[in-house]
Amino acid sequence: MPATTELSPEILAKYEPVIGLEVHVQLLTATKAFCGCSTRFGSAPNTQVCPVCLGLPGALPVLNRRAVEFATLAAMALHCEINETSIFARKNYFYPDLPKGYQISQFDKPLGEHGWIEVPTPAGTKRIGITRLHMEEDAGKSMHEGFLDSRERTYIDLNRCGTPLIEIVSEPDIRSADEAYEYLTRIKEILLYTAVSDCNMEEGSLRCDANVSVRLKGAPKFGTKAEVKNVNSFRFIRAALEYEIERQIEIVESGGRVVQETRLYNSQEGRTYSMRSKEQAHDYRYFPEPDLPPLVVSNAWREEIRTTMPELPEARRKRMVAEYEITEQDAQVLTGTRAFADQFESAARAAKSPKRVANLVQGELLGRLKAGNLELEQSPISMQGIAEAADLAESGELSSKMLKQLFDRCFETSEDFSVVYEREKPQQISDSGALEKMIDEVITANPKQVEQYRGGKKTVSAFFVGQVMKMSKGQANPALLNELVTKKLDG
Ligand code: ADP
Ligand code: MG
Ligand code: ZN
């Protein structure tokens, strides 16, 4: 990363980064947190507003039940304890796109606390603590225009005002930019599995603020942190953290002090800039929201919500590894999204060899989808087709070369595997006489290998099968060929 000067690996190794992340996630409710306005993205500006979300005097908020259910489900999926009673609080600040002058949030009594998730690291699985998960509402959006022609303008769109959010605050347990990346990836995966959010970063459904400090390894106390705000992709967050870690080490190394501040990341330049020195929490003058009663999630309601919990990615991977005898790596790829995992499992259950299905999906399907810029849902080959192809390959009726050709055909013509297979089924040579003639030829031409085989090295038969396959241009019926080769060699 381009810090101002290059730091040697020895100097970098003296320090330990400390990172804590605050993740804001929009909940997938149809309506807003405290009024009935639509949360739809992309509508004409200021068309989804009412006295409540505009903060007009006298308007009263009414809490959206669905938002509570989503927030509770997410909190449970992140292993948080659910507080039976949590309190909404006003967080007061001025911002042009916050007409109320405060945001309804939760402060000292959040919905969920003491959670954790596990992330993979080079040193093994690591648990990262989640301090709290609370509910709050989003603000509107300011849109700036005309920086170049000095007719600078700012427009305000209040459609987003009052959209329900959860904020997930991690403990300062993260120790590298890579760990931060993994943490975010896992959080997103869990939220997608629970379907509480679409986590679309481009539309701002998931946003992350990264807090980072550095300290000498073994130092008892954390250093002063800086907060990097509004970075809109996980890769950029990782890059911003890498930059920020080096920037801070450089300051400390040259005898300076890191100041507590909010910084912005410029992805084009790959560096962070100071935005403003950090406001203290008490500046927000939090106080309990007088217009809303305490939020009570009774044990009964909580348990009812728990019944909607899907199998989560980590558990699913473990089960799939055991059930289908696939590798961890396979499971990782195949559980990328819940829909994808569902699709794979339907094929794996229909086919004779789930492992072969896993290989087919990863080796032959994903690459072709990517090359065609297609989502899984747009694949011409259905999971039924994948299962069929896997079984044909398993029984030896289809060589891997033919299978590849048939898959190519499916993508060219946008037809499913069974359609293409029925039409273009390779003309296999299943005539034993013809095959035996070829086998005899190969045997005569390779006396050394015959000797090896008869000397006990049975694996050499694969060599003969391969030679005949080549001679037949891949058209020999593999099952029959195998049988005949063994018979000839043994005879
Ligand atoms: P603030 O009041 O400044 O928002 P918080 O205590 O709420 O600070 O913490 C915000 C986030 O910063 C949390 O994710 C927390 O883990 C993280 N954090 C706190 N102290 C540090 C530190 N010294 N270095 C890095 N991250 C920190
Ligand atoms: Mg904070
Ligand atoms: Zn409204």
Short mmCIF file of C-alpha atoms and ligand atoms in Angstrom, two decimals:
data_model
loop_
_atom_site.label_atom_id
_atom_site.label_comp_id
_atom_site.label_asym_id
_atom_site.label_seq_id
_atom_site.Cartn_x
_atom_site.Cartn_y
_atom_site.Cartn_z
CA MET A 1 0.00 0.00 0.00
CA PRO A 2 1.33 3.41 -0.88
CA ALA A 3 1.97 5.04 2.49
CA THR A 4 4.12 8.14 2.28
CA THR A 5 7.34 6.25 2.89
CA GLU A 6 8.01 2.55 2.75
CA LEU A 7 8.10 0.88 6.13
CA SER A 8 10.41 -2.09 6.49
CA PRO A 9 8.89 -5.45 7.41
CA GLU A 10 10.91 -5.31 10.66
CA ILE A 11 9.23 -2.09 11.70
CA LEU A 12 5.76 -3.29 10.71
CA ALA A 13 6.34 -6.47 12.70
CA LYS A 14 6.91 -4.48 15.90
CA TYR A 15 3.29 -3.30 15.88
CA GLU A 16 -0.09 -4.87 16.36
CA PRO A 17 -3.14 -3.36 14.66
CA VAL A 18 -6.39 -3.29 16.65
CA ILE A 19 -9.63 -3.02 14.69
CA GLY A 20 -13.30 -2.79 15.63
CA LEU A 21 -16.07 -2.53 13.03
CA GLU A 22 -19.46 -0.87 13.09
CA VAL A 23 -21.76 -2.28 10.44
CA HIS A 24 -25.07 -0.67 9.48
CA VAL A 25 -27.57 -2.85 7.71
CA GLN A 26 -30.92 -1.92 6.20
CA LEU A 27 -33.65 -4.37 7.07
CA LEU A 28 -35.75 -5.79 4.26
CA THR A 29 -39.11 -4.57 5.52
CA ALA A 30 -41.63 -3.25 2.99
CA THR A 31 -42.30 -0.18 5.12
CA LYS A 32 -40.25 2.10 7.35
CA ALA A 33 -39.39 1.64 11.02
CA PHE A 34 -41.95 4.03 12.52
CA CYS A 35 -44.44 4.83 9.74
CA GLY A 36 -46.13 3.14 6.80
CA CYS A 37 -44.03 4.72 4.04
CA SER A 38 -42.46 2.39 1.49
CA THR A 39 -38.74 1.59 1.75
CA ARG A 40 -38.38 0.93 -1.98
CA PHE A 41 -35.01 1.94 -3.40
CA GLY A 42 -34.71 4.19 -6.44
CA SER A 43 -38.09 5.97 -6.42
CA ALA A 44 -38.35 9.63 -7.41
CA PRO A 45 -36.91 11.83 -4.62
CA ASN A 46 -39.16 12.76 -1.71
CA THR A 47 -42.10 10.62 -2.85
CA GLN A 48 -41.95 8.17 0.06
CA VAL A 49 -42.37 10.50 3.01
CA CYS A 50 -45.01 11.41 5.58
CA PRO A 51 -45.28 13.63 8.67
CA VAL A 52 -43.66 10.93 10.85
CA CYS A 53 -40.50 10.34 8.83
CA LEU A 54 -40.26 14.03 7.96
CA GLY A 55 -40.31 14.80 11.67
CA LEU A 56 -43.19 17.26 11.46
CA PRO A 57 -44.34 18.56 14.85
CA GLY A 58 -46.91 16.39 16.60
CA ALA A 59 -46.42 13.30 14.43
CA LEU A 60 -45.96 10.11 16.47
CA PRO A 61 -43.87 7.04 15.62
CA VAL A 62 -45.34 3.52 15.69
CA LEU A 63 -42.81 0.68 15.71
CA ASN A 64 -42.79 -1.77 12.79
CA ARG A 65 -43.23 -5.29 14.19
CA ARG A 66 -41.47 -6.91 11.25
CA ALA A 67 -38.38 -4.76 11.81
CA VAL A 68 -38.17 -6.05 15.38
CA GLU A 69 -38.49 -9.63 14.16
CA PHE A 70 -35.70 -9.17 11.60
CA ALA A 71 -33.44 -7.45 14.11
CA THR A 72 -34.04 -10.17 16.70
CA LEU A 73 -33.40 -12.92 14.16
CA ALA A 74 -30.13 -11.28 13.08
CA ALA A 75 -29.08 -10.81 16.71
CA MET A 76 -29.71 -14.48 17.46
CA ALA A 77 -27.85 -15.58 14.33
CA LEU A 78 -24.86 -13.60 15.63
CA HIS A 79 -25.13 -15.38 19.00
CA CYS A 80 -26.27 -12.26 20.85
CA GLU A 81 -28.25 -12.42 24.05
CA ILE A 82 -31.61 -10.74 23.47
CA ASN A 83 -32.58 -8.18 26.07
CA GLU A 84 -36.22 -8.73 26.95
CA THR A 85 -36.54 -4.98 27.38
CA SER A 86 -34.60 -2.54 25.24
CA ILE A 87 -35.00 1.20 25.06
CA PHE A 88 -35.20 3.53 22.09
CA ALA A 89 -33.21 6.73 22.53
CA ARG A 90 -32.85 10.00 20.68
CA LYS A 91 -29.42 10.66 19.25
CA ASN A 92 -29.39 14.38 18.66
CA TYR A 93 -27.41 15.96 15.88
CA PHE A 94 -27.91 18.36 13.03
CA TYR A 95 -27.60 17.23 9.49
CA PRO A 96 -29.37 18.66 6.43
CA ASP A 97 -30.81 15.24 5.54
CA LEU A 98 -32.09 14.64 9.08
CA PRO A 99 -35.07 16.97 9.37
CA LYS A 100 -36.08 15.78 12.85
CA GLY A 101 -32.75 16.91 14.29
CA TYR A 102 -32.35 13.52 15.93
CA GLN A 103 -32.22 9.90 14.98
CA ILE A 104 -34.17 7.27 16.90
CA SER A 105 -31.60 4.70 17.99
CA GLN A 106 -30.85 2.56 21.02
CA PHE A 107 -28.17 3.55 23.48
CA ASP A 108 -27.50 1.97 26.87
CA LYS A 109 -30.13 -0.76 26.47
CA PRO A 110 -29.74 -2.27 23.01
CA LEU A 111 -31.76 -5.20 21.65
CA GLY A 112 -28.83 -7.63 21.58
CA GLU A 113 -25.48 -7.91 23.37
CA HIS A 114 -22.52 -10.25 23.95
CA GLY A 115 -22.57 -11.98 20.58
CA TRP A 116 -19.77 -13.46 18.48
CA ILE A 117 -18.95 -15.01 15.15
CA GLU A 118 -16.11 -17.21 14.03
CA VAL A 119 -13.79 -16.32 11.16
CA PRO A 120 -11.07 -18.33 9.47
CA THR A 121 -7.52 -17.01 9.88
CA PRO A 122 -4.17 -18.47 8.81
CA ALA A 123 -3.72 -19.59 12.43
CA GLY A 124 -7.11 -21.33 12.53
CA THR A 125 -10.64 -20.34 13.48
CA LYS A 126 -10.91 -17.22 15.58
CA ARG A 127 -13.84 -15.90 17.55
CA ILE A 128 -14.63 -12.19 17.24
CA GLY A 129 -16.89 -10.65 19.83
CA ILE A 130 -19.96 -8.58 18.99
CA THR A 131 -20.50 -5.95 21.63
CA ARG A 132 -24.03 -5.05 20.68
CA LEU A 133 -26.68 -5.06 18.01
CA HIS A 134 -29.20 -2.27 18.20
CA MET A 135 -32.08 -0.95 16.12
CA GLU A 136 -32.17 2.52 14.66
CA GLU A 137 -33.52 4.50 11.73
CA ASP A 138 -31.68 5.74 8.68
CA ALA A 139 -31.34 9.39 7.65
CA GLY A 140 -32.05 10.85 4.21
CA LYS A 141 -29.51 11.38 1.48
CA SER A 142 -27.72 14.49 0.24
CA MET A 143 -26.76 14.53 -3.39
CA HIS A 144 -24.09 16.90 -4.56
CA GLU A 145 -23.82 18.19 -8.09
CA GLY A 146 -21.90 20.70 -10.14
CA PHE A 147 -18.49 20.68 -8.47
CA LEU A 148 -16.83 21.28 -11.79
CA ASP A 149 -18.70 24.31 -13.09
CA SER A 150 -18.81 26.25 -9.81
CA ARG A 151 -22.59 26.00 -9.81
CA GLU A 152 -22.36 23.66 -6.87
CA ARG A 153 -25.68 22.40 -5.56
CA THR A 154 -26.88 19.95 -2.96
CA TYR A 155 -30.23 18.21 -3.22
CA ILE A 156 -31.93 16.42 -0.38
CA ASP A 157 -33.85 13.17 -0.85
CA LEU A 158 -35.73 12.14 2.27
CA ASN A 159 -37.05 8.81 0.95
CA ARG A 160 -34.54 6.93 3.06
CA CYS A 161 -35.48 8.76 6.29
CA GLY A 162 -36.83 6.27 8.79
CA THR A 163 -35.73 3.10 6.99
CA PRO A 164 -35.06 0.49 9.67
CA LEU A 165 -31.42 -0.36 10.35
CA ILE A 166 -29.51 -2.56 12.67
CA GLU A 167 -26.06 -1.52 13.80
CA ILE A 168 -23.68 -4.31 14.67
CA VAL A 169 -20.69 -3.20 16.76
CA SER A 170 -17.74 -5.55 17.10
CA GLU A 171 -15.35 -5.80 20.00
CA PRO A 172 -11.85 -4.51 19.18
CA ASP A 173 -10.84 -8.14 18.57
CA ILE A 174 -9.73 -7.87 14.95
CA ARG A 175 -5.98 -7.84 14.37
CA SER A 176 -5.43 -7.34 10.65
CA ALA A 177 -7.04 -5.94 7.53
CA ASP A 178 -7.53 -9.51 6.28
CA GLU A 179 -9.37 -10.49 9.45
CA ALA A 180 -11.62 -7.45 9.03
CA TYR A 181 -12.37 -8.60 5.49
CA GLU A 182 -13.23 -12.11 6.69
CA TYR A 183 -15.40 -10.74 9.49
CA LEU A 184 -17.41 -8.63 7.06
CA THR A 185 -17.74 -11.50 4.62
CA ARG A 186 -19.13 -13.76 7.35
CA ILE A 187 -21.49 -11.11 8.72
CA LYS A 188 -22.88 -10.51 5.26
CA GLU A 189 -23.26 -14.21 4.60
CA ILE A 190 -25.19 -14.71 7.85
CA LEU A 191 -27.45 -11.73 7.16
CA LEU A 192 -28.16 -13.01 3.67
CA TYR A 193 -28.95 -16.49 4.97
CA THR A 194 -31.37 -15.09 7.52
CA ALA A 195 -32.81 -12.91 4.71
CA VAL A 196 -33.12 -9.86 6.96
CA SER A 197 -31.31 -7.67 4.42
CA ASP A 198 -30.23 -7.77 0.79
CA CYS A 199 -26.83 -6.43 1.93
CA ASN A 200 -26.49 -4.55 -1.34
CA MET A 201 -23.50 -2.29 -0.79
CA GLU A 202 -24.03 -0.28 -3.97
CA GLU A 203 -27.48 0.73 -2.78
CA GLY A 204 -26.16 1.39 0.72
CA SER A 205 -28.01 -1.50 2.36
CA LEU A 206 -24.79 -2.46 4.11
CA ARG A 207 -22.27 0.14 5.26
CA CYS A 208 -19.23 -0.17 7.42
CA ASP A 209 -17.21 2.19 9.59
CA ALA A 210 -13.81 0.83 10.56
CA ASN A 211 -12.05 1.84 13.79
CA VAL A 212 -8.33 1.19 13.83
CA SER A 213 -5.38 1.82 16.10
CA VAL A 214 -1.89 0.40 16.44
CA ARG A 215 0.23 -0.48 19.47
CA LEU A 216 3.62 -2.01 20.10
CA LYS A 217 3.23 -5.77 20.36
CA GLY A 218 2.74 -6.70 24.01
CA ALA A 219 1.69 -3.18 25.03
CA PRO A 220 -1.01 -3.37 27.73
CA LYS A 221 -3.24 -0.61 26.35
CA PHE A 222 -4.79 0.15 22.99
CA GLY A 223 -3.53 3.10 21.00
CA THR A 224 -5.69 6.04 19.91
CA LYS A 225 -8.07 5.01 17.14
CA ALA A 226 -9.11 6.66 13.93
CA GLU A 227 -12.44 5.87 12.31
CA VAL A 228 -12.62 5.34 8.55
CA LYS A 229 -16.14 6.05 7.30
CA ASN A 230 -18.27 5.33 4.27
CA VAL A 231 -16.15 2.84 2.38
CA ASN A 232 -18.38 1.08 -0.10
CA SER A 233 -16.78 -2.31 -0.71
CA PHE A 234 -15.09 -4.92 1.44
CA ARG A 235 -12.00 -4.81 -0.72
CA PHE A 236 -11.73 -1.07 -0.26
CA ILE A 237 -12.19 -1.44 3.50
CA ARG A 238 -9.30 -3.88 3.55
CA ALA A 239 -7.17 -1.49 1.48
CA ALA A 240 -8.18 1.49 3.63
CA LEU A 241 -7.20 -0.41 6.77
CA GLU A 242 -3.88 -1.47 5.29
CA TYR A 243 -3.15 2.13 4.43
CA GLU A 244 -4.32 3.42 7.80
CA ILE A 245 -2.25 0.89 9.76
CA GLU A 246 0.91 1.98 7.97
CA ARG A 247 0.06 5.64 8.35
CA GLN A 248 -0.34 5.26 12.09
CA ILE A 249 2.82 3.19 12.52
CA GLU A 250 4.72 5.85 10.63
CA ILE A 251 3.43 8.54 12.98
CA VAL A 252 4.32 6.56 16.09
CA GLU A 253 7.74 5.58 14.70
CA SER A 254 8.62 9.21 14.08
CA GLY A 255 7.69 10.15 17.64
CA GLY A 256 4.26 11.64 16.89
CA ARG A 257 0.82 10.90 18.26
CA VAL A 258 -2.19 9.56 16.39
CA VAL A 259 -5.15 11.89 16.82
CA GLN A 260 -8.67 10.60 17.30
CA GLU A 261 -10.58 11.57 14.20
CA THR A 262 -12.88 10.49 11.42
CA ARG A 263 -11.20 9.84 8.09
CA LEU A 264 -12.44 9.20 4.57
CA TYR A 265 -10.97 6.74 2.10
CA ASN A 266 -10.25 7.76 -1.47
CA SER A 267 -10.18 4.57 -3.50
CA GLN A 268 -8.64 6.21 -6.55
CA GLU A 269 -5.63 7.40 -4.58
CA GLY A 270 -5.66 4.44 -2.19
CA ARG A 271 -5.31 6.66 0.89
CA THR A 272 -7.35 8.11 3.73
CA TYR A 273 -7.97 11.79 4.50
CA SER A 274 -8.92 13.52 7.70
CA MET A 275 -12.59 14.55 7.63
CA ARG A 276 -13.25 15.86 11.12
CA SER A 277 -12.02 15.34 14.65
CA LYS A 278 -14.20 12.83 16.42
CA GLU A 279 -17.24 14.06 18.32
CA GLN A 280 -17.54 12.60 21.78
CA ALA A 281 -20.48 10.28 22.42
CA HIS A 282 -21.99 12.62 25.02
CA ASP A 283 -22.30 15.33 22.40
CA TYR A 284 -25.29 13.44 21.03
CA ARG A 285 -27.21 14.08 24.25
CA TYR A 286 -28.91 10.74 24.14
CA PHE A 287 -32.12 10.48 26.13
CA PRO A 288 -34.93 7.89 26.11
CA GLU A 289 -37.35 8.44 23.25
CA PRO A 290 -40.45 9.87 24.94
CA ASP A 291 -42.78 8.92 22.09
CA LEU A 292 -42.05 5.18 22.20
CA PRO A 293 -42.55 2.72 25.05
CA PRO A 294 -39.74 0.31 25.95
CA LEU A 295 -39.42 -2.47 23.38
CA VAL A 296 -40.37 -5.76 24.98
CA VAL A 297 -39.43 -8.98 23.19
CA SER A 298 -40.99 -11.59 25.46
CA ASN A 299 -39.44 -15.04 25.74
CA ALA A 300 -42.40 -16.45 23.88
CA TRP A 301 -42.05 -14.01 20.99
CA ARG A 302 -38.29 -14.52 20.87
CA GLU A 303 -38.71 -18.28 20.64
CA GLU A 304 -41.35 -17.85 17.96
CA ILE A 305 -38.86 -15.78 15.97
CA ARG A 306 -36.21 -18.45 16.54
CA THR A 307 -38.36 -21.00 14.73
CA THR A 308 -37.78 -18.98 11.52
CA MET A 309 -33.99 -19.36 11.84
CA PRO A 310 -32.56 -21.16 8.79
CA GLU A 311 -29.56 -23.45 8.96
CA LEU A 312 -26.64 -21.00 9.05
CA PRO A 313 -23.68 -21.16 6.66
CA GLU A 314 -21.12 -22.56 9.10
CA ALA A 315 -23.38 -25.37 10.30
CA ARG A 316 -24.44 -26.06 6.75
CA ARG A 317 -20.85 -26.43 5.58
CA LYS A 318 -20.10 -28.89 8.36
CA ARG A 319 -23.16 -30.95 7.58
CA MET A 320 -22.47 -30.95 3.84
CA VAL A 321 -18.90 -32.12 4.34
CA ALA A 322 -20.16 -35.03 6.42
CA GLU A 323 -23.19 -35.85 4.31
CA TYR A 324 -21.71 -35.66 0.82
CA GLU A 325 -18.06 -36.48 1.50
CA ILE A 326 -16.93 -33.25 -0.10
CA THR A 327 -14.01 -31.13 1.10
CA GLU A 328 -14.18 -28.02 3.28
CA GLN A 329 -13.06 -26.11 0.21
CA ASP A 330 -15.94 -27.54 -1.84
CA ALA A 331 -18.40 -26.66 0.90
CA GLN A 332 -17.04 -23.14 1.08
CA VAL A 333 -17.75 -22.52 -2.60
CA LEU A 334 -21.05 -24.37 -2.66
CA THR A 335 -22.57 -22.46 0.28
CA GLY A 336 -21.71 -19.04 -1.17
CA THR A 337 -25.38 -18.14 -1.09
CA ARG A 338 -28.33 -19.96 0.38
CA ALA A 339 -29.95 -20.35 -3.03
CA PHE A 340 -26.77 -21.83 -4.45
CA ALA A 341 -26.43 -24.29 -1.59
CA ASP A 342 -30.09 -25.30 -2.01
CA GLN A 343 -29.48 -25.90 -5.71
CA PHE A 344 -26.37 -27.94 -5.11
CA GLU A 345 -28.08 -30.07 -2.51
CA SER A 346 -31.01 -30.82 -4.76
CA ALA A 347 -28.57 -32.10 -7.41
CA ALA A 348 -26.38 -33.91 -4.89
CA ARG A 349 -29.40 -35.78 -3.53
CA ALA A 350 -30.60 -36.75 -7.00
CA ALA A 351 -27.22 -38.02 -8.19
CA LYS A 352 -25.31 -41.19 -7.41
CA SER A 353 -22.12 -39.40 -6.40
CA PRO A 354 -22.50 -36.03 -4.63
CA LYS A 355 -18.74 -35.55 -4.81
CA ARG A 356 -18.92 -35.77 -8.59
CA VAL A 357 -21.71 -33.19 -8.59
CA ALA A 358 -19.53 -30.91 -6.46
CA ASN A 359 -16.66 -31.32 -8.91
CA LEU A 360 -18.90 -30.73 -11.92
CA VAL A 361 -20.41 -27.59 -10.48
CA GLN A 362 -17.03 -26.14 -9.59
CA GLY A 363 -15.02 -27.47 -12.51
CA GLU A 364 -17.48 -27.14 -15.38
CA LEU A 365 -20.39 -24.93 -14.39
CA LEU A 366 -19.07 -21.95 -12.43
CA GLY A 367 -16.40 -21.05 -14.96
CA ARG A 368 -18.89 -21.13 -17.83
CA LEU A 369 -21.36 -19.01 -15.88
CA LYS A 370 -18.66 -16.49 -15.13
CA ALA A 371 -17.45 -16.37 -18.72
CA GLY A 372 -21.03 -15.71 -19.86
CA ASN A 373 -21.57 -13.18 -17.08
CA LEU A 374 -24.49 -15.23 -15.82
CA GLU A 375 -25.96 -15.74 -12.38
CA LEU A 376 -26.70 -19.24 -11.22
CA GLU A 377 -30.41 -18.63 -11.78
CA GLN A 378 -29.65 -17.89 -15.43
CA SER A 379 -27.74 -21.11 -16.02
CA PRO A 380 -28.99 -23.00 -19.06
CA ILE A 381 -28.12 -26.23 -17.27
CA SER A 382 -30.51 -27.01 -14.44
CA MET A 383 -29.46 -28.84 -11.32
CA GLN A 384 -31.42 -31.80 -12.66
CA GLY A 385 -29.17 -31.60 -15.72
CA ILE A 386 -26.07 -31.47 -13.57
CA ALA A 387 -27.22 -34.57 -11.69
CA GLU A 388 -27.88 -36.39 -14.95
CA ALA A 389 -24.47 -35.47 -16.36
CA ALA A 390 -22.80 -36.53 -13.13
CA ASP A 391 -24.47 -39.93 -13.25
CA LEU A 392 -23.48 -40.48 -16.89
CA ALA A 393 -19.89 -39.60 -16.06
CA GLU A 394 -19.99 -41.80 -12.98
CA SER A 395 -21.17 -44.85 -14.90
CA GLY A 396 -18.57 -44.26 -17.58
CA GLU A 397 -21.10 -43.65 -20.32
CA LEU A 398 -19.73 -40.17 -20.80
CA SER A 399 -16.04 -39.32 -20.99
CA SER A 400 -14.96 -36.05 -19.43
CA LYS A 401 -14.10 -34.74 -22.87
CA MET A 402 -17.58 -35.38 -24.19
CA LEU A 403 -19.13 -33.93 -21.11
CA LYS A 404 -17.19 -30.71 -21.63
CA GLN A 405 -18.36 -30.55 -25.24
CA LEU A 406 -21.98 -31.09 -24.24
CA PHE A 407 -21.74 -28.38 -21.58
CA ASP A 408 -20.29 -25.99 -24.14
CA ARG A 409 -23.22 -26.81 -26.40
CA CYS A 410 -25.71 -26.12 -23.60
CA PHE A 411 -24.24 -22.65 -23.12
CA GLU A 412 -24.14 -21.97 -26.88
CA THR A 413 -27.76 -22.91 -27.44
CA SER A 414 -29.19 -22.07 -24.01
CA GLU A 415 -30.64 -25.53 -23.67
CA ASP A 416 -30.63 -27.80 -20.66
CA PHE A 417 -28.30 -30.76 -20.49
CA SER A 418 -30.92 -33.46 -21.08
CA VAL A 419 -32.10 -31.77 -24.28
CA VAL A 420 -28.61 -31.46 -25.72
CA TYR A 421 -27.64 -34.92 -24.54
CA GLU A 422 -30.62 -36.61 -26.16
CA ARG A 423 -29.92 -34.87 -29.45
CA GLU A 424 -26.15 -35.07 -29.54
CA LYS A 425 -25.59 -38.20 -27.54
CA PRO A 426 -22.18 -39.34 -28.66
CA GLN A 427 -22.21 -42.38 -30.87
CA GLN A 428 -20.44 -44.76 -28.60
CA ILE A 429 -18.61 -47.79 -29.81
CA SER A 430 -20.25 -50.56 -27.84
CA ASP A 431 -19.40 -53.29 -30.29
CA SER A 432 -17.09 -55.67 -28.37
CA GLY A 433 -15.56 -57.04 -31.55
CA ALA A 434 -14.43 -53.61 -32.71
CA LEU A 435 -13.11 -52.71 -29.29
CA GLU A 436 -11.23 -56.00 -28.90
CA LYS A 437 -9.50 -55.39 -32.21
CA MET A 438 -8.20 -52.06 -31.00
CA ILE A 439 -7.16 -53.52 -27.64
CA ASP A 440 -5.17 -56.26 -29.41
CA GLU A 441 -3.39 -53.64 -31.45
CA VAL A 442 -2.42 -51.64 -28.38
CA ILE A 443 -1.28 -54.75 -26.53
CA THR A 444 0.97 -55.80 -29.38
CA ALA A 445 2.47 -52.34 -29.61
CA ASN A 446 3.28 -52.13 -25.87
CA PRO A 447 4.91 -55.37 -24.69
CA LYS A 448 6.73 -53.65 -21.81
CA GLN A 449 3.51 -52.46 -20.22
CA VAL A 450 1.97 -55.90 -20.68
CA GLU A 451 4.89 -57.37 -18.79
CA GLN A 452 4.47 -54.85 -15.99
CA TYR A 453 0.80 -55.68 -15.70
CA ARG A 454 1.36 -59.39 -15.63
CA GLY A 455 4.15 -58.82 -13.10
CA GLY A 456 1.46 -57.53 -10.70
CA LYS A 457 1.22 -53.81 -11.47
CA LYS A 458 -2.53 -53.83 -12.11
CA THR A 459 -2.81 -50.06 -12.41
CA VAL A 460 -1.15 -50.27 -15.83
CA SER A 461 -4.53 -51.29 -17.24
CA ALA A 462 -5.46 -47.58 -17.16
CA PHE A 463 -2.70 -47.00 -19.71
CA PHE A 464 -4.31 -49.45 -22.13
CA VAL A 465 -7.75 -47.98 -21.59
CA GLY A 466 -6.31 -44.54 -22.31
CA GLN A 467 -4.60 -45.70 -25.53
CA VAL A 468 -7.74 -47.35 -26.89
CA MET A 469 -9.81 -44.32 -25.92
CA LYS A 470 -7.44 -42.18 -27.95
CA MET A 471 -7.54 -44.55 -30.90
CA SER A 472 -11.36 -44.48 -30.83
CA LYS A 473 -11.33 -40.66 -30.61
CA GLY A 474 -13.01 -40.84 -27.23
CA GLN A 475 -15.93 -42.89 -28.48
CA ALA A 476 -15.28 -46.23 -26.89
CA ASN A 477 -17.90 -47.16 -24.32
CA PRO A 478 -15.77 -46.68 -21.19
CA ALA A 479 -17.46 -49.30 -19.03
CA LEU A 480 -17.24 -51.98 -21.70
CA LEU A 481 -13.69 -50.96 -22.60
CA ASN A 482 -12.55 -51.31 -19.00
CA GLU A 483 -14.03 -54.75 -18.77
CA LEU A 484 -12.50 -55.95 -22.04
CA VAL A 485 -9.03 -54.57 -21.28
CA THR A 486 -8.89 -56.41 -17.97
CA LYS A 487 -10.15 -59.57 -19.59
CA LYS A 488 -7.53 -59.41 -22.36
CA LEU A 489 -4.66 -58.61 -20.04
CA ASP A 490 -5.61 -61.33 -17.60
CA GLY A 491 -6.26 -63.86 -20.33
P1 ADP B 1 -16.93 5.61 19.91
O1 ADP B 1 -17.62 6.02 21.19
O2 ADP B 1 -15.78 6.44 19.55
O3 ADP B 1 -17.87 5.35 18.79
P2 ADP B 1 -16.94 2.91 20.75
O4 ADP B 1 -16.43 2.53 22.09
O5 ADP B 1 -18.41 2.96 20.54
O6 ADP B 1 -16.25 4.23 20.28
O7 ADP B 1 -16.35 1.86 19.73
C1 ADP B 1 -16.62 1.93 18.40
C2 ADP B 1 -15.86 0.82 17.71
O8 ADP B 1 -14.46 1.04 17.85
C3 ADP B 1 -16.11 -0.56 18.28
O9 ADP B 1 -16.21 -1.47 17.21
C4 ADP B 1 -14.85 -0.86 19.09
O10 ADP B 1 -14.54 -2.23 19.09
C5 ADP B 1 -13.80 -0.09 18.35
N1 ADP B 1 -12.69 0.38 19.17
C6 ADP B 1 -12.75 0.93 20.40
N2 ADP B 1 -11.53 1.28 20.82
C7 ADP B 1 -10.65 0.97 19.82
C8 ADP B 1 -9.25 1.12 19.65
N3 ADP B 1 -8.47 1.67 20.56
N4 ADP B 1 -8.72 0.69 18.49
C9 ADP B 1 -9.49 0.16 17.53
N5 ADP B 1 -10.80 0.00 17.64
C10 ADP B 1 -11.40 0.40 18.77
MG MG B 2 -19.71 4.35 18.21
ZN ZN B 3 -43.20 8.12 6.58
#
